JSON list of C-alpha atoms and ligand atoms in Angstrom, two decimals:
[
{"chain": "A", "resi": 1, "resn": "MET", "atom": "CA", "xyz": [95.70, 97.11, 99.04]},
{"chain": "A", "resi": 2, "resn": "ALA", "atom": "CA", "xyz": [92.76, 94.84, 99.89]},
{"chain": "A", "resi": 3, "resn": "PRO", "atom": "CA", "xyz": [89.61, 96.46, 98.48]},
{"chain": "A", "resi": 4, "resn": "ALA", "atom": "CA", "xyz": [87.79, 96.45, 101.82]},
{"chain": "A", "resi": 5, "resn": "LEU", "atom": "CA", "xyz": [90.61, 98.45, 103.42]},
{"chain": "A", "resi": 6, "resn": "SER", "atom": "CA", "xyz": [90.14, 101.47, 101.21]},
{"chain": "A", "resi": 7, "resn": "ARG", "atom": "CA", "xyz": [86.51, 101.99, 102.17]},
{"chain": "A", "resi": 8, "resn": "ILE", "atom": "CA", "xyz": [84.75, 100.93, 105.35]},
{"chain": "A", "resi": 9, "resn": "GLN", "atom": "CA", "xyz": [81.51, 99.21, 104.48]},
{"chain": "A", "resi": 10, "resn": "ALA", "atom": "CA", "xyz": [78.24, 99.38, 106.39]},
{"chain": "A", "resi": 11, "resn": "PRO", "atom": "CA", "xyz": [78.46, 97.20, 109.50]},
{"chain": "A", "resi": 12, "resn": "THR", "atom": "CA", "xyz": [76.38, 94.26, 108.35]},
{"chain": "A", "resi": 13, "resn": "LEU", "atom": "CA", "xyz": [77.75, 91.53, 110.56]},
{"chain": "A", "resi": 14, "resn": "PRO", "atom": "CA", "xyz": [77.82, 87.93, 109.33]},
{"chain": "A", "resi": 15, "resn": "ARG", "atom": "CA", "xyz": [76.09, 85.53, 111.74]},
{"chain": "A", "resi": 16, "resn": "GLU", "atom": "CA", "xyz": [79.50, 84.34, 112.98]},
{"chain": "A", "resi": 17, "resn": "LEU", "atom": "CA", "xyz": [80.19, 87.83, 114.35]},
{"chain": "A", "resi": 18, "resn": "GLY", "atom": "CA", "xyz": [76.80, 88.63, 115.85]},
{"chain": "A", "resi": 19, "resn": "ALA", "atom": "CA", "xyz": [78.33, 88.94, 119.31]},
{"chain": "A", "resi": 20, "resn": "LEU", "atom": "CA", "xyz": [80.43, 91.90, 118.12]},
{"chain": "A", "resi": 21, "resn": "ARG", "atom": "CA", "xyz": [77.35, 94.04, 117.57]},
{"chain": "A", "resi": 22, "resn": "TYR", "atom": "CA", "xyz": [77.75, 97.31, 119.42]},
{"chain": "A", "resi": 23, "resn": "GLN", "atom": "CA", "xyz": [75.72, 97.51, 122.62]},
{"chain": "A", "resi": 24, "resn": "PRO", "atom": "CA", "xyz": [75.49, 101.08, 123.96]},
{"chain": "A", "resi": 25, "resn": "MET", "atom": "CA", "xyz": [75.11, 100.01, 127.58]},
{"chain": "A", "resi": 26, "resn": "LEU", "atom": "CA", "xyz": [78.59, 98.45, 127.47]},
{"chain": "A", "resi": 27, "resn": "CYS", "atom": "CA", "xyz": [80.19, 101.85, 126.78]},
{"chain": "A", "resi": 28, "resn": "SER", "atom": "CA", "xyz": [80.13, 103.87, 129.98]},
{"chain": "A", "resi": 29, "resn": "TYR", "atom": "CA", "xyz": [81.38, 107.10, 128.37]},
{"chain": "A", "resi": 30, "resn": "ASN", "atom": "CA", "xyz": [82.04, 108.28, 124.88]},
{"chain": "A", "resi": 31, "resn": "HIS", "atom": "CA", "xyz": [85.02, 110.16, 123.46]},
{"chain": "A", "resi": 32, "resn": "PRO", "atom": "CA", "xyz": [84.28, 111.07, 119.84]},
{"chain": "A", "resi": 33, "resn": "MET", "atom": "CA", "xyz": [87.39, 111.91, 117.80]},
{"chain": "A", "resi": 34, "resn": "GLY", "atom": "CA", "xyz": [88.62, 115.31, 116.72]},
{"chain": "A", "resi": 35, "resn": "GLU", "atom": "CA", "xyz": [91.56, 116.27, 114.51]},
{"chain": "A", "resi": 36, "resn": "GLN", "atom": "CA", "xyz": [94.25, 115.78, 117.14]},
{"chain": "A", "resi": 37, "resn": "PRO", "atom": "CA", "xyz": [96.42, 112.64, 116.77]},
{"chain": "A", "resi": 38, "resn": "LEU", "atom": "CA", "xyz": [95.39, 109.85, 119.15]},
{"chain": "A", "resi": 39, "resn": "VAL", "atom": "CA", "xyz": [97.93, 107.26, 118.01]},
{"chain": "A", "resi": 40, "resn": "GLY", "atom": "CA", "xyz": [101.62, 107.89, 117.51]},
{"chain": "A", "resi": 41, "resn": "VAL", "atom": "CA", "xyz": [103.45, 105.62, 115.06]},
{"chain": "A", "resi": 42, "resn": "VAL", "atom": "CA", "xyz": [107.17, 105.76, 115.75]},
{"chain": "A", "resi": 43, "resn": "MET", "atom": "CA", "xyz": [109.95, 103.99, 113.89]},
{"chain": "A", "resi": 44, "resn": "GLY", "atom": "CA", "xyz": [113.67, 103.71, 114.50]},
{"chain": "A", "resi": 45, "resn": "SER", "atom": "CA", "xyz": [114.62, 104.55, 110.92]},
{"chain": "A", "resi": 46, "resn": "LYS", "atom": "CA", "xyz": [113.08, 105.47, 107.61]},
{"chain": "A", "resi": 47, "resn": "SER", "atom": "CA", "xyz": [114.00, 101.95, 106.55]},
{"chain": "A", "resi": 48, "resn": "ASP", "atom": "CA", "xyz": [111.29, 100.68, 108.94]},
{"chain": "A", "resi": 49, "resn": "TYR", "atom": "CA", "xyz": [108.60, 102.62, 107.06]},
{"chain": "A", "resi": 50, "resn": "GLU", "atom": "CA", "xyz": [107.64, 99.79, 104.72]},
{"chain": "A", "resi": 51, "resn": "THR", "atom": "CA", "xyz": [106.79, 97.61, 107.73]},
{"chain": "A", "resi": 52, "resn": "LEU", "atom": "CA", "xyz": [105.06, 100.34, 109.72]},
{"chain": "A", "resi": 53, "resn": "SER", "atom": "CA", "xyz": [103.05, 101.44, 106.69]},
{"chain": "A", "resi": 54, "resn": "ALA", "atom": "CA", "xyz": [100.80, 98.44, 107.40]},
{"chain": "A", "resi": 55, "resn": "ALA", "atom": "CA", "xyz": [99.81, 100.13, 110.68]},
{"chain": "A", "resi": 56, "resn": "LEU", "atom": "CA", "xyz": [99.29, 103.50, 109.01]},
{"chain": "A", "resi": 57, "resn": "GLU", "atom": "CA", "xyz": [97.04, 101.89, 106.40]},
{"chain": "A", "resi": 58, "resn": "ILE", "atom": "CA", "xyz": [94.77, 100.45, 109.09]},
{"chain": "A", "resi": 59, "resn": "LEU", "atom": "CA", "xyz": [94.66, 103.72, 111.05]},
{"chain": "A", "resi": 60, "resn": "ARG", "atom": "CA", "xyz": [93.66, 105.57, 107.88]},
{"chain": "A", "resi": 61, "resn": "ALA", "atom": "CA", "xyz": [91.00, 102.98, 107.03]},
{"chain": "A", "resi": 62, "resn": "LEU", "atom": "CA", "xyz": [89.51, 103.30, 110.53]},
{"chain": "A", "resi": 63, "resn": "GLU", "atom": "CA", "xyz": [89.70, 107.10, 110.36]},
{"chain": "A", "resi": 64, "resn": "ILE", "atom": "CA", "xyz": [91.83, 107.37, 113.50]},
{"chain": "A", "resi": 65, "resn": "PRO", "atom": "CA", "xyz": [93.82, 110.61, 113.76]},
{"chain": "A", "resi": 66, "resn": "HIS", "atom": "CA", "xyz": [97.48, 109.68, 113.97]},
{"chain": "A", "resi": 67, "resn": "GLU", "atom": "CA", "xyz": [101.04, 110.89, 113.41]},
{"chain": "A", "resi": 68, "resn": "ALA", "atom": "CA", "xyz": [104.19, 109.17, 112.13]},
{"chain": "A", "resi": 69, "resn": "ARG", "atom": "CA", "xyz": [107.68, 110.03, 113.39]},
{"chain": "A", "resi": 70, "resn": "ILE", "atom": "CA", "xyz": [111.23, 108.70, 113.06]},
{"chain": "A", "resi": 71, "resn": "VAL", "atom": "CA", "xyz": [112.82, 108.38, 116.48]},
{"chain": "A", "resi": 72, "resn": "SER", "atom": "CA", "xyz": [115.93, 106.29, 117.03]},
{"chain": "A", "resi": 73, "resn": "ALA", "atom": "CA", "xyz": [116.64, 105.01, 120.53]},
{"chain": "A", "resi": 74, "resn": "HIS", "atom": "CA", "xyz": [120.41, 104.92, 120.05]},
{"chain": "A", "resi": 75, "resn": "ARG", "atom": "CA", "xyz": [120.90, 107.70, 117.47]},
{"chain": "A", "resi": 76, "resn": "THR", "atom": "CA", "xyz": [118.40, 110.32, 118.71]},
{"chain": "A", "resi": 77, "resn": "PRO", "atom": "CA", "xyz": [117.88, 109.49, 122.41]},
{"chain": "A", "resi": 78, "resn": "ASP", "atom": "CA", "xyz": [116.95, 113.09, 123.30]},
{"chain": "A", "resi": 79, "resn": "ARG", "atom": "CA", "xyz": [114.21, 113.10, 120.66]},
{"chain": "A", "resi": 80, "resn": "LEU", "atom": "CA", "xyz": [112.97, 109.78, 122.07]},
{"chain": "A", "resi": 81, "resn": "PHE", "atom": "CA", "xyz": [112.74, 111.20, 125.61]},
{"chain": "A", "resi": 82, "resn": "LYS", "atom": "CA", "xyz": [110.95, 114.32, 124.42]},
{"chain": "A", "resi": 83, "resn": "TYR", "atom": "CA", "xyz": [108.47, 112.30, 122.38]},
{"chain": "A", "resi": 84, "resn": "ALA", "atom": "CA", "xyz": [107.63, 110.03, 125.30]},
{"chain": "A", "resi": 85, "resn": "GLU", "atom": "CA", "xyz": [107.52, 112.82, 127.88]},
{"chain": "A", "resi": 86, "resn": "THR", "atom": "CA", "xyz": [105.07, 114.91, 125.84]},
{"chain": "A", "resi": 87, "resn": "ALA", "atom": "CA", "xyz": [102.95, 112.04, 124.49]},
{"chain": "A", "resi": 88, "resn": "ARG", "atom": "CA", "xyz": [100.20, 112.22, 127.09]},
{"chain": "A", "resi": 89, "resn": "GLU", "atom": "CA", "xyz": [99.86, 116.00, 127.18]},
{"chain": "A", "resi": 90, "resn": "ARG", "atom": "CA", "xyz": [99.63, 116.00, 123.37]},
{"chain": "A", "resi": 91, "resn": "GLY", "atom": "CA", "xyz": [96.66, 113.67, 123.62]},
{"chain": "A", "resi": 92, "resn": "LEU", "atom": "CA", "xyz": [98.16, 110.38, 122.42]},
{"chain": "A", "resi": 93, "resn": "ARG", "atom": "CA", "xyz": [96.25, 107.37, 123.76]},
{"chain": "A", "resi": 94, "resn": "ALA", "atom": "CA", "xyz": [98.54, 104.68, 122.28]},
{"chain": "A", "resi": 95, "resn": "ILE", "atom": "CA", "xyz": [102.00, 104.54, 120.72]},
{"chain": "A", "resi": 96, "resn": "ILE", "atom": "CA", "xyz": [102.99, 101.99, 118.08]},
{"chain": "A", "resi": 97, "resn": "ALA", "atom": "CA", "xyz": [106.77, 101.63, 118.04]},
{"chain": "A", "resi": 98, "resn": "GLY", "atom": "CA", "xyz": [108.64, 99.57, 115.45]},
{"chain": "A", "resi": 99, "resn": "ALA", "atom": "CA", "xyz": [112.36, 98.92, 115.31]},
{"chain": "A", "resi": 100, "resn": "GLY", "atom": "CA", "xyz": [114.84, 96.34, 114.10]},
{"chain": "A", "resi": 101, "resn": "GLY", "atom": "CA", "xyz": [117.99, 94.80, 115.56]},
{"chain": "A", "resi": 102, "resn": "ALA", "atom": "CA", "xyz": [118.44, 95.26, 119.32]},
{"chain": "A", "resi": 103, "resn": "ALA", "atom": "CA", "xyz": [115.23, 97.34, 119.22]},
{"chain": "A", "resi": 104, "resn": "HIS", "atom": "CA", "xyz": [115.33, 99.46, 122.37]},
{"chain": "A", "resi": 105, "resn": "LEU", "atom": "CA", "xyz": [112.79, 101.95, 121.05]},
{"chain": "A", "resi": 106, "resn": "PRO", "atom": "CA", "xyz": [109.51, 100.48, 122.38]},
{"chain": "A", "resi": 107, "resn": "GLY", "atom": "CA", "xyz": [110.94, 99.69, 125.81]},
{"chain": "A", "resi": 108, "resn": "MET", "atom": "CA", "xyz": [112.59, 103.09, 126.23]},
{"chain": "A", "resi": 109, "resn": "LEU", "atom": "CA", "xyz": [109.39, 104.88, 125.20]},
{"chain": "A", "resi": 110, "resn": "ALA", "atom": "CA", "xyz": [107.46, 102.77, 127.69]},
{"chain": "A", "resi": 111, "resn": "ALA", "atom": "CA", "xyz": [109.99, 103.67, 130.38]},
{"chain": "A", "resi": 112, "resn": "LYS", "atom": "CA", "xyz": [109.19, 107.37, 129.95]},
{"chain": "A", "resi": 113, "resn": "THR", "atom": "CA", "xyz": [105.38, 107.38, 129.57]},
{"chain": "A", "resi": 114, "resn": "LEU", "atom": "CA", "xyz": [102.24, 105.64, 130.80]},
{"chain": "A", "resi": 115, "resn": "VAL", "atom": "CA", "xyz": [100.65, 105.88, 127.35]},
{"chain": "A", "resi": 116, "resn": "PRO", "atom": "CA", "xyz": [100.37, 102.21, 126.27]},
{"chain": "A", "resi": 117, "resn": "VAL", "atom": "CA", "xyz": [103.21, 101.18, 123.92]},
{"chain": "A", "resi": 118, "resn": "LEU", "atom": "CA", "xyz": [102.67, 98.49, 121.29]},
{"chain": "A", "resi": 119, "resn": "GLY", "atom": "CA", "xyz": [105.97, 97.12, 119.97]},
{"chain": "A", "resi": 120, "resn": "VAL", "atom": "CA", "xyz": [106.47, 95.87, 116.43]},
{"chain": "A", "resi": 121, "resn": "PRO", "atom": "CA", "xyz": [109.62, 93.85, 115.70]},
{"chain": "A", "resi": 122, "resn": "VAL", "atom": "CA", "xyz": [111.08, 94.77, 112.30]},
{"chain": "A", "resi": 123, "resn": "SER", "atom": "CA", "xyz": [113.12, 92.37, 110.22]},
{"chain": "A", "resi": 124, "resn": "ALA", "atom": "CA", "xyz": [116.27, 94.42, 109.59]},
{"chain": "A", "resi": 125, "resn": "THR", "atom": "CA", "xyz": [119.29, 92.20, 110.24]},
{"chain": "A", "resi": 126, "resn": "GLN", "atom": "CA", "xyz": [120.68, 88.74, 109.54]},
{"chain": "A", "resi": 127, "resn": "LEU", "atom": "CA", "xyz": [118.39, 87.45, 112.32]},
{"chain": "A", "resi": 128, "resn": "ASN", "atom": "CA", "xyz": [115.26, 88.43, 110.37]},
{"chain": "A", "resi": 129, "resn": "GLY", "atom": "CA", "xyz": [113.47, 90.15, 113.23]},
{"chain": "A", "resi": 130, "resn": "LEU", "atom": "CA", "xyz": [113.95, 87.42, 115.83]},
{"chain": "A", "resi": 131, "resn": "ASP", "atom": "CA", "xyz": [116.49, 89.68, 117.57]},
{"chain": "A", "resi": 132, "resn": "SER", "atom": "CA", "xyz": [113.99, 92.51, 117.65]},
{"chain": "A", "resi": 133, "resn": "LEU", "atom": "CA", "xyz": [111.13, 90.25, 118.78]},
{"chain": "A", "resi": 134, "resn": "LEU", "atom": "CA", "xyz": [113.10, 88.90, 121.74]},
{"chain": "A", "resi": 135, "resn": "SER", "atom": "CA", "xyz": [114.33, 92.36, 122.67]},
{"chain": "A", "resi": 136, "resn": "ILE", "atom": "CA", "xyz": [110.83, 93.87, 122.66]},
{"chain": "A", "resi": 137, "resn": "VAL", "atom": "CA", "xyz": [108.94, 90.97, 124.21]},
{"chain": "A", "resi": 138, "resn": "GLN", "atom": "CA", "xyz": [111.41, 90.40, 127.04]},
{"chain": "A", "resi": 139, "resn": "MET", "atom": "CA", "xyz": [110.75, 93.64, 128.91]},
{"chain": "A", "resi": 140, "resn": "PRO", "atom": "CA", "xyz": [111.56, 93.14, 132.58]},
{"chain": "A", "resi": 141, "resn": "LYS", "atom": "CA", "xyz": [108.60, 93.16, 135.00]},
{"chain": "A", "resi": 142, "resn": "GLY", "atom": "CA", "xyz": [107.17, 96.59, 135.72]},
{"chain": "A", "resi": 143, "resn": "VAL", "atom": "CA", "xyz": [107.42, 98.36, 132.35]},
{"chain": "A", "resi": 144, "resn": "PRO", "atom": "CA", "xyz": [105.16, 96.62, 129.84]},
{"chain": "A", "resi": 145, "resn": "VAL", "atom": "CA", "xyz": [105.32, 96.73, 126.06]},
{"chain": "A", "resi": 146, "resn": "GLY", "atom": "CA", "xyz": [102.52, 94.93, 124.22]},
{"chain": "A", "resi": 147, "resn": "THR", "atom": "CA", "xyz": [104.48, 92.96, 121.64]},
{"chain": "A", "resi": 148, "resn": "LEU", "atom": "CA", "xyz": [103.11, 92.03, 118.24]},
{"chain": "A", "resi": 149, "resn": "ALA", "atom": "CA", "xyz": [104.34, 89.69, 115.51]},
{"chain": "A", "resi": 150, "resn": "ILE", "atom": "CA", "xyz": [107.41, 90.38, 113.39]},
{"chain": "A", "resi": 151, "resn": "GLY", "atom": "CA", "xyz": [106.81, 92.53, 110.33]},
{"chain": "A", "resi": 152, "resn": "LYS", "atom": "CA", "xyz": [103.75, 93.85, 108.55]},
{"chain": "A", "resi": 153, "resn": "ALA", "atom": "CA", "xyz": [101.27, 91.49, 110.20]},
{"chain": "A", "resi": 154, "resn": "GLY", "atom": "CA", "xyz": [102.45, 92.74, 113.59]},
{"chain": "A", "resi": 155, "resn": "ALA", "atom": "CA", "xyz": [102.24, 96.37, 112.44]},
{"chain": "A", "resi": 156, "resn": "ALA", "atom": "CA", "xyz": [98.68, 95.89, 111.19]},
{"chain": "A", "resi": 157, "resn": "ASN", "atom": "CA", "xyz": [97.67, 94.13, 114.40]},
{"chain": "A", "resi": 158, "resn": "ALA", "atom": "CA", "xyz": [99.26, 96.90, 116.48]},
{"chain": "A", "resi": 159, "resn": "ALA", "atom": "CA", "xyz": [96.99, 99.39, 114.74]},
{"chain": "A", "resi": 160, "resn": "LEU", "atom": "CA", "xyz": [93.95, 97.16, 115.27]},
{"chain": "A", "resi": 161, "resn": "LEU", "atom": "CA", "xyz": [94.84, 96.76, 118.94]},
{"chain": "A", "resi": 162, "resn": "ALA", "atom": "CA", "xyz": [95.25, 100.52, 119.31]},
{"chain": "A", "resi": 163, "resn": "ALA", "atom": "CA", "xyz": [91.84, 100.91, 117.65]},
{"chain": "A", "resi": 164, "resn": "GLU", "atom": "CA", "xyz": [90.31, 98.40, 120.07]},
{"chain": "A", "resi": 165, "resn": "ILE", "atom": "CA", "xyz": [91.75, 100.36, 123.01]},
{"chain": "A", "resi": 166, "resn": "LEU", "atom": "CA", "xyz": [90.26, 103.60, 121.67]},
{"chain": "A", "resi": 167, "resn": "ALA", "atom": "CA", "xyz": [86.96, 101.89, 120.83]},
{"chain": "A", "resi": 168, "resn": "THR", "atom": "CA", "xyz": [86.37, 101.08, 124.51]},
{"chain": "A", "resi": 169, "resn": "THR", "atom": "CA", "xyz": [85.34, 104.73, 124.85]},
{"chain": "A", "resi": 170, "resn": "ASP", "atom": "CA", "xyz": [84.29, 105.62, 121.29]},
{"chain": "A", "resi": 171, "resn": "ALA", "atom": "CA", "xyz": [81.04, 104.13, 120.02]},
{"chain": "A", "resi": 172, "resn": "ALA", "atom": "CA", "xyz": [81.49, 105.25, 116.40]},
{"chain": "A", "resi": 173, "resn": "LEU", "atom": "CA", "xyz": [84.95, 103.72, 116.20]},
{"chain": "A", "resi": 174, "resn": "TYR", "atom": "CA", "xyz": [83.55, 100.50, 117.66]},
{"chain": "A", "resi": 175, "resn": "GLU", "atom": "CA", "xyz": [81.10, 100.37, 114.75]},
{"chain": "A", "resi": 176, "resn": "ARG", "atom": "CA", "xyz": [83.90, 100.94, 112.21]},
{"chain": "A", "resi": 177, "resn": "LEU", "atom": "CA", "xyz": [85.99, 98.18, 113.80]},
{"chain": "A", "resi": 178, "resn": "ALA", "atom": "CA", "xyz": [83.06, 95.78, 113.78]},
{"chain": "A", "resi": 179, "resn": "ALA", "atom": "CA", "xyz": [82.52, 96.56, 110.09]},
{"chain": "A", "resi": 180, "resn": "TRP", "atom": "CA", "xyz": [86.22, 96.04, 109.34]},
{"chain": "A", "resi": 181, "resn": "ARG", "atom": "CA", "xyz": [86.18, 92.67, 111.12]},
{"chain": "A", "resi": 182, "resn": "ALA", "atom": "CA", "xyz": [82.97, 91.67, 109.37]},
{"chain": "A", "resi": 183, "resn": "ALA", "atom": "CA", "xyz": [84.55, 92.44, 106.00]},
{"chain": "A", "resi": 184, "resn": "ARG", "atom": "CA", "xyz": [87.49, 90.14, 106.84]},
{"chain": "A", "resi": 185, "resn": "THR", "atom": "CA", "xyz": [85.07, 87.36, 107.78]},
{"chain": "A", "resi": 186, "resn": "GLN", "atom": "CA", "xyz": [83.04, 87.89, 104.62]},
{"chain": "A", "resi": 187, "resn": "GLU", "atom": "CA", "xyz": [86.21, 87.66, 102.50]},
{"chain": "A", "resi": 188, "resn": "VAL", "atom": "CA", "xyz": [86.80, 84.14, 103.80]},
{"chain": "A", "resi": 189, "resn": "LEU", "atom": "CA", "xyz": [83.15, 83.15, 103.50]},
{"chain": "A", "resi": 190, "resn": "ASP", "atom": "CA", "xyz": [83.31, 84.22, 99.83]},
{"chain": "A", "resi": 191, "resn": "GLN", "atom": "CA", "xyz": [86.48, 82.25, 99.06]},
{"chain": "A", "resi": 192, "resn": "LYS", "atom": "CA", "xyz": [86.23, 79.28, 96.75]},
{"chain": "A", "resi": 193, "resn": "VAL", "atom": "CA", "xyz": [88.87, 76.71, 95.88]},
{"chain": "A", "resi": 194, "resn": "ASP", "atom": "CA", "xyz": [89.44, 75.63, 92.33]},
{"chain": "A", "resi": 195, "resn": "GLU", "atom": "CA", "xyz": [90.30, 71.96, 92.85]},
{"chain": "A", "resi": 196, "resn": "GLU", "atom": "CA", "xyz": [92.70, 71.89, 89.91]},
{"chain": "A", "resi": 197, "resn": "GLN", "atom": "CA", "xyz": [94.62, 74.90, 91.24]},
{"chain": "A", "resi": 198, "resn": "ALA", "atom": "CA", "xyz": [94.62, 73.45, 94.77]},
{"chain": "A", "resi": 199, "resn": "GLY", "atom": "CA", "xyz": [96.30, 70.32, 93.36]},
{"chain": "B", "resi": 201, "resn": "LIG", "atom": "C1", "xyz": [117.17, 100.12, 113.89]},
{"chain": "B", "resi": 201, "resn": "LIG", "atom": "O1", "xyz": [118.15, 99.71, 113.02]},
{"chain": "B", "resi": 201, "resn": "LIG", "atom": "C2", "xyz": [116.06, 100.64, 113.03]},
{"chain": "B", "resi": 201, "resn": "LIG", "atom": "O2", "xyz": [114.83, 100.50, 113.69]},
{"chain": "B", "resi": 201, "resn": "LIG", "atom": "C3", "xyz": [116.15, 99.83, 111.79]},
{"chain": "B", "resi": 201, "resn": "LIG", "atom": "O3", "xyz": [115.24, 98.72, 111.82]},
{"chain": "B", "resi": 201, "resn": "LIG", "atom": "C4", "xyz": [117.56, 99.28, 111.82]},
{"chain": "B", "resi": 201, "resn": "LIG", "atom": "C5", "xyz": [118.38, 99.73, 110.65]},
{"chain": "B", "resi": 201, "resn": "LIG", "atom": "O4", "xyz": [118.40, 101.14, 110.60]},
{"chain": "B", "resi": 201, "resn": "LIG", "atom": "P1", "xyz": [119.06, 101.90, 109.37]},
{"chain": "B", "resi": 201, "resn": "LIG", "atom": "O5", "xyz": [120.50, 101.50, 109.35]},
{"chain": "B", "resi": 201, "resn": "LIG", "atom": "O6", "xyz": [118.33, 101.45, 108.13]},
{"chain": "B", "resi": 201, "resn": "LIG", "atom": "O7", "xyz": [118.86, 103.38, 109.62]},
{"chain": "B", "resi": 201, "resn": "LIG", "atom": "O8", "xyz": [117.62, 101.11, 114.75]}
]
């Protein structure tokens, strides 16, 4: 785990990120968090956990209440419908859905709820996630799924995108996100190249 992920540092923004500084007047209302899950992380199989763990890691680091569930579109369709149908009343504000192969899970969830669905293609077959990417990204007009990159990078970005959605109405989360981004910038600013190693 990257050291900065385990603990959120004070939001000292590098000059490059000055524009990210939180401005209260931009936030018209504020929804501080409670204990109740705001983000649902759903995967088609336990075998997807390694990929989706990248999303869970980010949600934990940003202190966003969340839940993780295994829901298969083709093996547990009734569970899928129930999850999507109850998502809003249970307080979920975003759903991250990862699946491999034909990957119907994100699209079918999106078909049954207006809670935003962020799809993560998982590399699970001989096609290395390309099958899943095309399946998730090619939703027909009218039922959107926000599609991220294949694998762990996509899972991490799905969590960051969910956090950005929540931060539009949560000032404290905005500050934590700004700090997280600042830490990523600082990591690069601190990098040095050993010319011999670089070849
Ligand atoms: C998909 O099939 C799952 O999302 C998983 O990526 C893939 C393989 O599932 P298992 O055979 O490992 O259960 O439905």
